[in-house]
Structures are given as C-alpha cells and as structure tokens.
CSV table of C-alpha atoms in Angstrom, one decimal:
chain,number,residue,atom,x,y,z
A,1,MET,CA,0.0,-0.3,0.0
A,2,ALA,CA,1.4,3.6,-1.0
A,3,GLU,CA,2.1,5.7,1.9
A,4,THR,CA,-0.2,8.5,2.5
A,5,THR,CA,1.3,12.1,2.2
A,6,HIS,CA,-0.2,14.3,4.5
A,7,HIS,CA,-0.5,18.0,4.0
A,8,VAL,CA,2.2,20.1,6.3
A,9,VAL,CA,1.0,23.1,8.0
A,10,ASP,CA,4.2,24.2,9.8
A,11,LEU,CA,3.4,26.9,12.3
A,12,ARG,CA,6.4,26.4,14.7
A,13,SER,CA,7.8,30.0,13.9
A,14,ASP,CA,7.9,32.7,11.3
A,15,THR,CA,11.6,32.2,11.0
A,16,ILE,CA,10.5,29.2,8.7
A,17,SER,CA,9.4,32.0,6.0
A,18,LYS,CA,11.1,31.9,2.8
A,19,PRO,CA,12.1,34.7,0.4
A,20,THR,CA,9.6,35.5,-2.4
A,21,ASN,CA,10.6,35.0,-5.8
A,22,ALA,CA,10.9,38.9,-6.4
A,23,MET,CA,13.1,39.0,-3.3
A,24,LYS,CA,15.3,36.4,-5.0
A,25,THR,CA,15.4,38.2,-8.2
A,26,ALA,CA,16.4,41.4,-6.2
A,27,MET,CA,19.2,39.3,-4.6
A,28,ILE,CA,20.7,38.1,-7.8
A,29,THR,CA,20.6,41.6,-9.6
A,30,ALA,CA,21.6,43.5,-6.6
A,31,GLU,CA,24.5,46.0,-7.4
A,32,LEU,CA,27.4,45.1,-5.1
A,33,GLY,CA,30.6,46.4,-3.4
A,34,ASP,CA,32.7,45.7,-0.3
A,35,ASP,CA,30.6,46.5,2.5
A,36,VAL,CA,33.7,46.7,5.1
A,37,TYR,CA,34.9,49.7,3.1
A,38,GLY,CA,31.6,51.3,2.9
A,39,GLU,CA,31.2,50.8,-0.8
A,40,ASP,CA,28.3,48.2,-1.4
A,41,PRO,CA,25.7,50.7,-2.7
A,42,THR,CA,22.7,48.0,-2.0
A,43,VAL,CA,23.8,47.8,1.8
A,44,ASN,CA,24.1,51.8,1.9
A,45,GLU,CA,20.8,52.4,0.5
A,46,LEU,CA,19.3,49.5,3.0
A,47,GLU,CA,20.9,51.6,5.7
A,48,ARG,CA,20.0,55.1,4.6
A,49,TYR,CA,16.4,53.8,4.3
A,50,ALA,CA,16.1,52.1,7.5
A,51,ALA,CA,17.4,55.2,9.3
A,52,GLU,CA,15.0,57.3,7.9
A,53,LEU,CA,11.9,54.8,8.3
A,54,PHE,CA,12.8,54.5,12.1
A,55,GLY,CA,13.8,58.2,12.3
A,56,LYS,CA,17.3,57.9,13.7
A,57,GLU,CA,20.7,59.3,12.3
A,58,ALA,CA,22.1,56.1,10.9
A,59,ALA,CA,21.5,52.4,10.7
A,60,LEU,CA,23.9,49.2,10.4
A,61,PHE,CA,23.0,45.9,8.6
A,62,VAL,CA,24.0,42.8,10.5
A,63,ALA,CA,23.6,39.3,10.4
A,64,THR,CA,21.3,38.5,13.0
A,65,GLY,CA,18.8,39.8,15.7
A,66,THR,CA,20.9,38.2,18.1
A,67,MET,CA,24.1,40.0,16.8
A,68,GLY,CA,22.1,43.0,16.5
A,69,ASN,CA,21.2,43.1,20.4
A,70,LEU,CA,24.6,42.1,21.6
A,71,ILE,CA,26.2,44.8,19.6
A,72,SER,CA,23.6,47.3,20.8
A,73,VAL,CA,24.0,46.4,24.4
A,74,ALA,CA,27.8,46.7,24.1
A,75,CYS,CA,28.0,50.1,22.5
A,76,HIS,CA,25.7,51.4,25.3
A,77,CYS,CA,27.7,49.4,27.9
A,78,TYR,CA,31.1,50.3,26.9
A,79,THR,CA,32.8,49.7,30.4
A,80,ARG,CA,32.9,46.0,31.3
A,81,GLY,CA,31.2,45.5,34.6
A,82,SER,CA,28.3,47.6,33.6
A,83,GLU,CA,24.9,46.3,34.3
A,84,VAL,CA,21.6,46.5,31.8
A,85,PHE,CA,18.0,46.1,32.7
A,86,VAL,CA,16.3,43.3,30.7
A,87,GLY,CA,12.7,41.7,31.2
A,88,ASN,CA,13.0,38.3,32.8
A,89,LYS,CA,11.2,36.5,30.0
A,90,CYS,CA,12.7,38.7,27.1
A,91,HIS,CA,14.5,37.4,24.3
A,92,ILE,CA,17.8,39.2,25.0
A,93,TYR,CA,18.0,37.4,28.5
A,94,VAL,CA,16.5,34.1,27.8
A,95,TYR,CA,17.3,32.8,24.3
A,96,GLU,CA,20.6,34.9,23.6
A,97,GLN,CA,22.9,32.4,25.5
A,98,GLY,CA,23.6,35.3,28.0
A,99,GLY,CA,25.9,36.8,25.3
A,100,VAL,CA,26.2,40.0,26.7
A,101,ALA,CA,27.7,38.6,29.8
A,102,GLN,CA,29.6,35.7,28.4
A,103,LEU,CA,31.3,37.8,25.5
A,104,CYS,CA,31.2,41.7,27.0
A,105,GLY,CA,31.4,41.5,30.3
A,106,ILE,CA,28.1,43.3,31.0
A,107,ILE,CA,25.8,42.1,33.8
A,108,PRO,CA,22.1,41.5,33.1
A,109,ARG,CA,19.7,42.5,35.9
A,110,THR,CA,16.1,41.4,35.6
A,111,LEU,CA,12.8,43.2,35.9
A,112,THR,CA,9.7,41.2,36.2
A,113,ASN,CA,7.8,40.9,32.7
A,114,ASN,CA,4.0,41.4,32.9
A,115,GLU,CA,1.9,39.5,30.6
A,116,ASP,CA,2.0,42.2,28.1
A,117,GLY,CA,5.9,42.7,28.2
A,118,THR,CA,5.9,46.0,30.5
A,119,PHE,CA,7.5,46.0,33.8
A,120,ASN,CA,7.2,48.1,36.9
A,121,LEU,CA,9.0,51.3,36.5
A,122,SER,CA,9.1,51.6,40.2
A,123,GLU,CA,11.2,48.5,40.3
A,124,LEU,CA,13.7,49.9,37.8
A,125,LYS,CA,14.2,53.2,39.7
A,126,ALA,CA,14.8,51.0,43.0
A,127,GLN,CA,17.2,49.0,41.6
A,128,PHE,CA,19.3,51.7,39.6
A,129,SER,CA,22.8,52.0,40.8
A,130,THR,CA,24.8,54.9,39.9
A,131,GLY,CA,28.1,53.2,41.0
A,132,VAL,CA,28.8,55.5,43.8
A,133,ASP,CA,28.7,52.4,46.1
A,134,PRO,CA,31.8,50.8,45.0
A,135,HIS,CA,30.3,47.4,45.7
A,136,LYS,CA,27.9,47.6,43.5
A,137,SER,CA,28.0,48.0,39.1
A,138,VAL,CA,27.1,50.9,37.0
A,139,THR,CA,23.5,50.8,35.5
A,140,SER,CA,24.2,51.7,31.9
A,141,LEU,CA,21.1,50.7,29.7
A,142,VAL,CA,17.3,49.4,30.0
A,143,THR,CA,15.8,47.2,27.2
A,144,VAL,CA,12.3,46.5,26.0
A,145,GLU,CA,11.0,44.2,23.5
A,146,ASN,CA,8.1,44.9,21.1
A,147,THR,CA,6.3,43.0,20.1
A,148,PHE,CA,6.6,40.8,23.3
A,149,ASN,CA,5.2,37.0,22.3
A,150,GLY,CA,3.1,38.5,19.9
A,151,LYS,CA,1.7,41.7,21.9
A,152,VAL,CA,2.1,45.0,21.3
A,153,LEU,CA,3.8,47.2,24.1
A,154,PRO,CA,1.2,50.0,25.1
A,155,GLU,CA,2.4,53.3,24.1
A,156,HIS,CA,1.8,54.8,27.3
A,157,PHE,CA,4.5,52.6,29.0
A,158,LEU,CA,6.9,53.6,26.6
A,159,LYS,CA,6.3,57.3,27.0
A,160,GLU,CA,6.6,56.5,31.0
A,161,LEU,CA,9.9,54.5,30.5
A,162,ARG,CA,11.3,57.2,28.4
A,163,VAL,CA,10.8,60.0,31.1
A,164,VAL,CA,11.8,57.6,33.7
A,165,ALA,CA,15.1,56.6,31.8
A,166,ASP,CA,15.8,60.3,31.2
A,167,GLU,CA,15.7,60.9,34.9
A,168,LEU,CA,18.1,58.2,35.6
A,169,LYS,CA,20.1,59.2,32.6
A,170,ILE,CA,20.3,56.1,30.7
A,171,PRO,CA,19.7,55.1,27.3
A,172,VAL,CA,16.8,53.0,26.1
A,173,HIS,CA,17.5,49.9,23.7
A,174,LEU,CA,14.4,48.3,22.0
A,175,ASP,CA,14.3,44.5,20.8
A,176,GLY,CA,12.1,45.2,17.9
A,177,ALA,CA,12.8,41.7,16.0
A,178,ARG,CA,9.2,42.0,15.0
A,179,LEU,CA,8.7,45.4,15.4
A,180,MET,CA,6.8,45.6,12.0
A,181,ASN,CA,4.2,43.6,12.9
A,182,ALA,CA,3.7,46.2,15.9
A,183,VAL,CA,3.7,48.7,13.2
A,184,ALA,CA,1.1,46.8,11.1
A,185,THR,CA,-1.5,46.7,13.7
A,186,MET,CA,-1.6,50.7,13.3
A,187,LYS,CA,-3.1,52.5,10.7
A,188,ASN,CA,-1.3,55.3,9.0
A,189,VAL,CA,1.1,55.2,11.8
A,190,ALA,CA,5.0,55.6,11.0
A,191,PRO,CA,7.4,53.0,12.0
A,192,SER,CA,9.3,55.9,13.5
A,193,GLU,CA,6.7,56.5,15.9
A,194,PHE,CA,7.2,53.3,17.6
A,195,THR,CA,11.4,54.1,17.8
A,196,LYS,CA,10.9,57.8,19.0
A,197,TYR,CA,10.9,56.6,22.6
A,198,VAL,CA,14.1,54.5,22.4
A,199,ASP,CA,17.8,55.4,21.7
A,200,SER,CA,18.7,52.4,19.6
A,201,ALA,CA,16.6,49.5,18.2
A,202,ASN,CA,17.2,46.2,16.5
A,203,ILE,CA,14.7,45.2,13.6
A,204,CYS,CA,14.7,41.6,12.1
A,205,LEU,CA,14.4,41.5,8.1
A,206,SER,CA,13.6,37.8,8.5
A,207,LYS,CA,10.8,36.4,10.3
A,208,GLY,CA,7.5,37.7,9.1
A,209,LEU,CA,9.5,40.0,6.4
A,210,CYS,CA,11.0,37.0,4.9
A,211,SER,CA,14.4,37.6,4.3
A,212,PRO,CA,16.6,34.8,4.4
A,213,VAL,CA,19.3,36.5,6.6
A,214,GLY,CA,19.8,40.0,8.4
A,215,SER,CA,18.7,42.8,10.8
A,216,VAL,CA,19.1,46.4,11.0
A,217,ILE,CA,20.0,48.8,13.9
A,218,VAL,CA,19.2,52.0,14.1
A,219,GLY,CA,20.5,55.1,16.4
A,220,SER,CA,22.6,58.0,16.5
A,221,LYS,CA,25.8,58.5,14.2
A,222,GLU,CA,28.2,58.0,16.9
A,223,PHE,CA,26.5,54.9,18.3
A,224,ILE,CA,26.5,53.5,14.9
A,225,ARG,CA,30.2,54.1,14.4
A,226,ARG,CA,30.8,52.2,17.8
A,227,ALA,CA,28.4,49.5,16.4
A,228,ARG,CA,30.3,49.3,13.2
A,229,ARG,CA,33.5,48.4,14.9
A,230,MET,CA,31.6,46.0,17.1
A,231,ARG,CA,30.3,44.1,14.2
A,232,LYS,CA,33.9,43.7,13.1
A,233,VAL,CA,35.1,42.0,15.8
A,234,LEU,CA,32.3,39.7,16.3
A,235,GLY,CA,33.0,38.6,12.6
A,236,GLY,CA,29.9,40.3,10.9
A,237,GLY,CA,31.9,42.4,8.5
A,238,MET,CA,30.6,40.7,5.5
A,239,ARG,CA,31.9,42.0,2.1
A,240,GLN,CA,29.5,41.9,-1.1
A,241,ALA,CA,26.5,42.0,1.2
A,242,GLY,CA,24.3,43.7,-1.4
A,243,MET,CA,22.6,40.4,-2.2
A,244,LEU,CA,21.1,40.2,1.3
A,245,ALA,CA,20.7,43.8,1.8
A,246,ALA,CA,18.5,43.9,-1.5
A,247,SER,CA,16.2,41.3,0.1
A,248,GLY,CA,16.4,43.3,3.4
A,249,LEU,CA,15.0,46.4,1.2
A,250,MET,CA,12.0,44.5,0.1
A,251,SER,CA,11.4,43.5,3.4
A,252,LEU,CA,10.9,47.0,5.0
A,253,GLN,CA,9.4,48.1,1.4
A,254,VAL,CA,7.0,45.6,0.5
A,255,MET,CA,6.8,42.6,2.7
A,256,SER,CA,5.9,44.8,5.8
A,257,LYS,CA,2.9,45.8,3.8
A,258,ARG,CA,1.3,42.5,3.8
A,259,LEU,CA,1.7,41.5,7.4
A,260,HIS,CA,-1.7,42.0,8.4
A,261,HIS,CA,-2.7,39.1,6.6
A,262,ASP,CA,-0.7,36.9,9.0
A,263,HIS,CA,-2.6,38.9,11.9
A,264,ASP,CA,-5.8,38.0,10.4
A,265,ASN,CA,-4.9,34.2,9.9
A,266,ALA,CA,-3.7,34.3,13.6
A,267,LYS,CA,-7.0,35.9,14.7
A,268,TYR,CA,-9.1,33.5,12.6
A,269,PHE,CA,-7.3,30.4,14.0
A,270,ALA,CA,-7.7,31.8,17.8
A,271,GLU,CA,-11.3,32.7,17.1
A,272,ALA,CA,-12.3,29.0,15.6
A,273,LEU,CA,-10.6,27.2,18.7
A,274,LEU,CA,-12.6,29.5,21.3
A,275,GLU,CA,-15.2,26.5,21.5
A,276,LEU,CA,-12.6,24.1,23.0
A,277,SER,CA,-12.1,26.6,26.0
A,278,PRO,CA,-12.1,25.9,28.6
A,279,LYS,CA,-12.8,22.1,28.5
A,280,TYR,CA,-9.9,21.4,26.6
A,281,ILE,CA,-7.8,24.8,26.4
A,282,SER,CA,-7.3,28.1,28.0
A,283,LEU,CA,-7.1,31.0,25.6
A,284,ASP,CA,-7.4,34.7,25.8
A,285,ILE,CA,-8.5,35.9,22.3
A,286,ASN,CA,-7.5,39.5,23.5
A,287,LEU,CA,-4.0,38.9,24.1
A,288,VAL,CA,-3.9,37.7,20.0
A,289,HIS,CA,-2.5,41.2,18.7
A,290,THR,CA,-0.2,40.1,15.7
A,291,ASN,CA,0.9,36.5,14.1
A,292,MET,CA,1.3,34.5,17.3
A,293,VAL,CA,-1.4,32.3,19.1
A,294,PHE,CA,-0.7,30.6,22.7
A,295,PHE,CA,-3.3,28.8,24.6
A,296,LYS,CA,-2.7,26.3,27.6
A,297,VAL,CA,-3.8,22.7,27.1
A,298,ASN,CA,-5.9,21.5,29.9
A,299,GLU,CA,-3.2,19.4,32.5
A,300,HIS,CA,-5.8,17.2,33.4
A,301,LEU,CA,-6.0,15.6,29.7
A,302,PRO,CA,-4.6,12.0,29.7
A,303,CYS,CA,-0.7,12.3,28.1
A,304,GLY,CA,-0.2,8.6,27.4
A,305,GLU,CA,3.5,8.1,27.2
A,306,SER,CA,4.1,12.0,26.7
A,307,HIS,CA,5.6,13.6,29.8
A,308,SER,CA,2.6,16.5,29.7
A,309,ALA,CA,-0.6,17.2,28.1
A,310,GLY,CA,1.5,19.9,25.8
A,311,ALA,CA,3.6,17.2,24.6
A,312,GLU,CA,0.8,14.9,23.9
A,313,LEU,CA,-1.0,17.5,21.9
A,314,VAL,CA,2.3,18.1,19.9
A,315,ARG,CA,2.7,14.5,19.3
A,316,LYS,CA,-0.8,13.9,18.2
A,317,LEU,CA,-0.7,16.9,15.6
A,318,LEU,CA,2.4,15.3,14.1
A,319,ASN,CA,0.6,11.9,13.5
A,320,PRO,CA,-3.0,12.8,12.3
A,321,ALA,CA,-5.6,10.0,12.9
A,322,SER,CA,-7.1,10.2,9.1
A,323,GLU,CA,-5.7,10.8,5.7
A,324,ASP,CA,-7.9,14.0,5.1
A,325,LEU,CA,-6.0,15.9,8.2
A,326,ALA,CA,-3.2,17.9,7.8
A,327,VAL,CA,0.1,17.3,9.9
A,328,VAL,CA,0.6,20.6,12.2
A,329,LYS,CA,3.9,21.4,13.7
A,330,ALA,CA,3.5,23.8,16.6
A,331,VAL,CA,5.9,24.6,19.5
A,332,GLN,CA,5.5,23.5,23.2
A,333,MET,CA,7.0,26.4,25.2
A,334,GLY,CA,9.2,25.5,28.0
A,335,GLY,CA,8.2,21.6,28.4
A,336,GLY,CA,5.0,22.6,29.6
A,337,ASN,CA,1.2,22.9,28.5
A,338,GLN,CA,1.6,26.1,26.7
A,339,ILE,CA,1.8,25.8,22.9
A,340,ARG,CA,2.7,28.4,20.2
A,341,PHE,CA,1.3,28.7,16.8
A,342,VAL,CA,3.0,31.2,14.6
A,343,PHE,CA,1.5,32.7,11.1
A,344,TYR,CA,3.5,34.0,8.2
A,345,ASN,CA,3.9,34.3,4.6
A,346,ASP,CA,3.8,30.9,3.4
A,347,ILE,CA,0.7,30.1,5.5
A,348,SER,CA,-2.4,30.7,3.5
A,349,THR,CA,-6.0,30.9,4.6
A,350,ALA,CA,-6.6,27.2,3.4
A,351,ASP,CA,-3.4,26.1,5.4
A,352,THR,CA,-4.9,27.9,8.6
A,353,GLU,CA,-8.4,26.5,8.0
A,354,ALA,CA,-6.6,22.8,7.7
A,355,ALA,CA,-4.9,23.7,11.1
A,356,VAL,CA,-8.1,24.5,12.6
A,357,LYS,CA,-9.6,21.5,11.4
A,358,ALA,CA,-6.7,19.1,12.6
A,359,VAL,CA,-6.5,20.8,16.1
A,360,LYS,CA,-10.4,20.5,16.9
A,361,HIS,CA,-10.3,16.8,15.7
A,362,VAL,CA,-7.4,16.1,18.1
A,363,PHE,CA,-9.2,17.8,20.9
A,364,THR,CA,-12.7,16.5,20.6
A,365,ASN,CA,-11.3,12.9,20.2
A,366,TRP,CA,-9.0,13.1,23.2
A,367,LYS,CA,-11.0,11.5,26.1
A,368,PHE,CA,-10.8,12.6,29.6
A,369,ASN,CA,-9.8,9.5,32.0
C-alpha cells in the first residue's frame, strides 16, 4: 500500500518563512561592492532607508537579531562590569545565551515582565545603581521588547519609560525583532512613532519579513560608529553583502505591507478554537495582537507516554488520525502545557483552515480518563 502524504502546516515559527521570487530576483540583480570599505551601494541604501524609516540618524546592517542586540547592548554599556536592565522573560535574557555577559562582561539585571511585556518602572528606579557605592555595578542601559510574544507594547508604557530613563540618565534599547508586526496593527502610523521613545533599536528582516538573513540596528551616528567597530570584531563584517541587503530592502518596503494578512490568519485560528475553551484549552483572544497564538492545554487530559498534555498535543498533531487531516507543527513552550502557533507569508488561509480542523479533531477525540 502506498504511503499517504499528508499536507503539512508548519506553525512552529515565522523564522521558517522563505524569500519570495521577487526577493530572490532582487538578490541576484543587486549592485554590489565591499561593505567593510563602505562601498556596497545596496547595503548603503538599506541603511539609509532604515535610518529614515525609524527616525534615527544612522543604521547598520548585521547578520542576525542576536548579533544586533549584542552589539547594541555592548555599545551602550561601553565599560566592562556595567549592568543592563532586561525583562526576565525577554529574548535578550532567555534566548541569546547570555551573550552580553559571556562576550562583553556586561551584567544583566532582571525586571519582572508582565503578561503584556511591560514591567514595573518603580522596580527599575529602586534597583538603579549609580556606581557611587564601589560594591555595585553601574546601571548603563534598560531594554524593552516589541512585540513581546506577539503582543504590542502599550505606547503609554514607552512614554513613561522614556521619562524614567531620562531621569536616571540612561539610554533605552528596543529589541524590535518583530517591530513591523506592531506597526502593522496601526493604520497610517509611521514606524518612527514606535522608535521615538528609544535610543536604539534592532529590527529583524527575516521572520515575517521573509528575508533569509539579516537585521538592522538604528541609532545616533556615534552609536552606529561604535556598532560598526563591534560588528567587525564579532566577525560580522560581510563583503559583497548587497545580495542580502537587496532582500532586506524588500522586507521593509514591500513585505511589511502584507503582515496584516498573517494577523488575520492568527485571529481566525484563535477565534475558531475558542469553542474548545475552557474544557480543553485556556485561550485569551484579547492577547492575540499580531501573528502569534498561545494557549494552554488542560493539564488533566491524559498524556499517554508523553510527559505532559502539551507534549501529547504536539505528538498527536504530528501524527494525524486520518488521511484528510493535515500534519500541524507547533511549539511546546518550556516543556509545559503552553503551545505556540505562528503565522507568516507561506501560510495561506487554506492552511489556516486545515490547522483549525486538525486541532479540533485532536481535542474532540481526546477523552478524559
């Protein structure tokens, strides 16, 4: 008997997105030069455009978002032994190998993230250190993340953070890996409105923007001068990088304009699964702002040989019970019962509908003990 091939809907992450044919054509035809000498015209154009788009003096093209954040933190915390405030659930702290400490001698100090990605500014002020006490590190930077697990940071928080940072005389860095998803939630609001409260920002060109590689960091001319030096020592000085920058330009100029389609698919997916709550899952539709959907699986569901109900759901979705069901790939967060689904350019409305059908089938045929 021939093996059945199931349709696969991969919702693990938007990092799985692929460049469009138009992006590939732009890469092949890009005008090139040596970027370390500052002579790649396509990289120069990307950096000029990004600086203007986000309302900063200058920009720098880097290989990855992790590199962009590392460079940014290092350039603000120029003295080894400085400390940076980070959210305890933010990407810089949890998912970047502690690079600021490992490579740069910078001490991360955590602030407790709220569900929406904010943190208590009173906690920031209480923990702030001037370094007058010789026993303590000098606080040199505070960072924020937008979007935070798919949620858009409230503008009032960014305004208040700016005021506090100015009082403390420290800069603010934004990890804006998916900042353009936040921008896409607001009609006729320029990206620079989302970066005007921060001194520097890192914006990924991959993920929902579909470039195969790259991020841009933006800030003052002096900050980018330092960043360019730091990029070189980290091995990030690329030569004929215009092939990648050409894709990055299309990410910002073209692909950013279609992100709302991913948000629509995420919202459709979440709304369709609401009927499973609260018996099978816990899902708050108000927390679905952009292209990510999170829900928690009922921990009392039998998990067979899996270590948790969340792990069992992921296993069941990878092994559909009938030929008409799609294989759905999702991510189990932290090994527990929280599951993440992420929507991006390669996921169509039909894919979304197929995922809904598969998830519903698993739960409605999952019997309690």
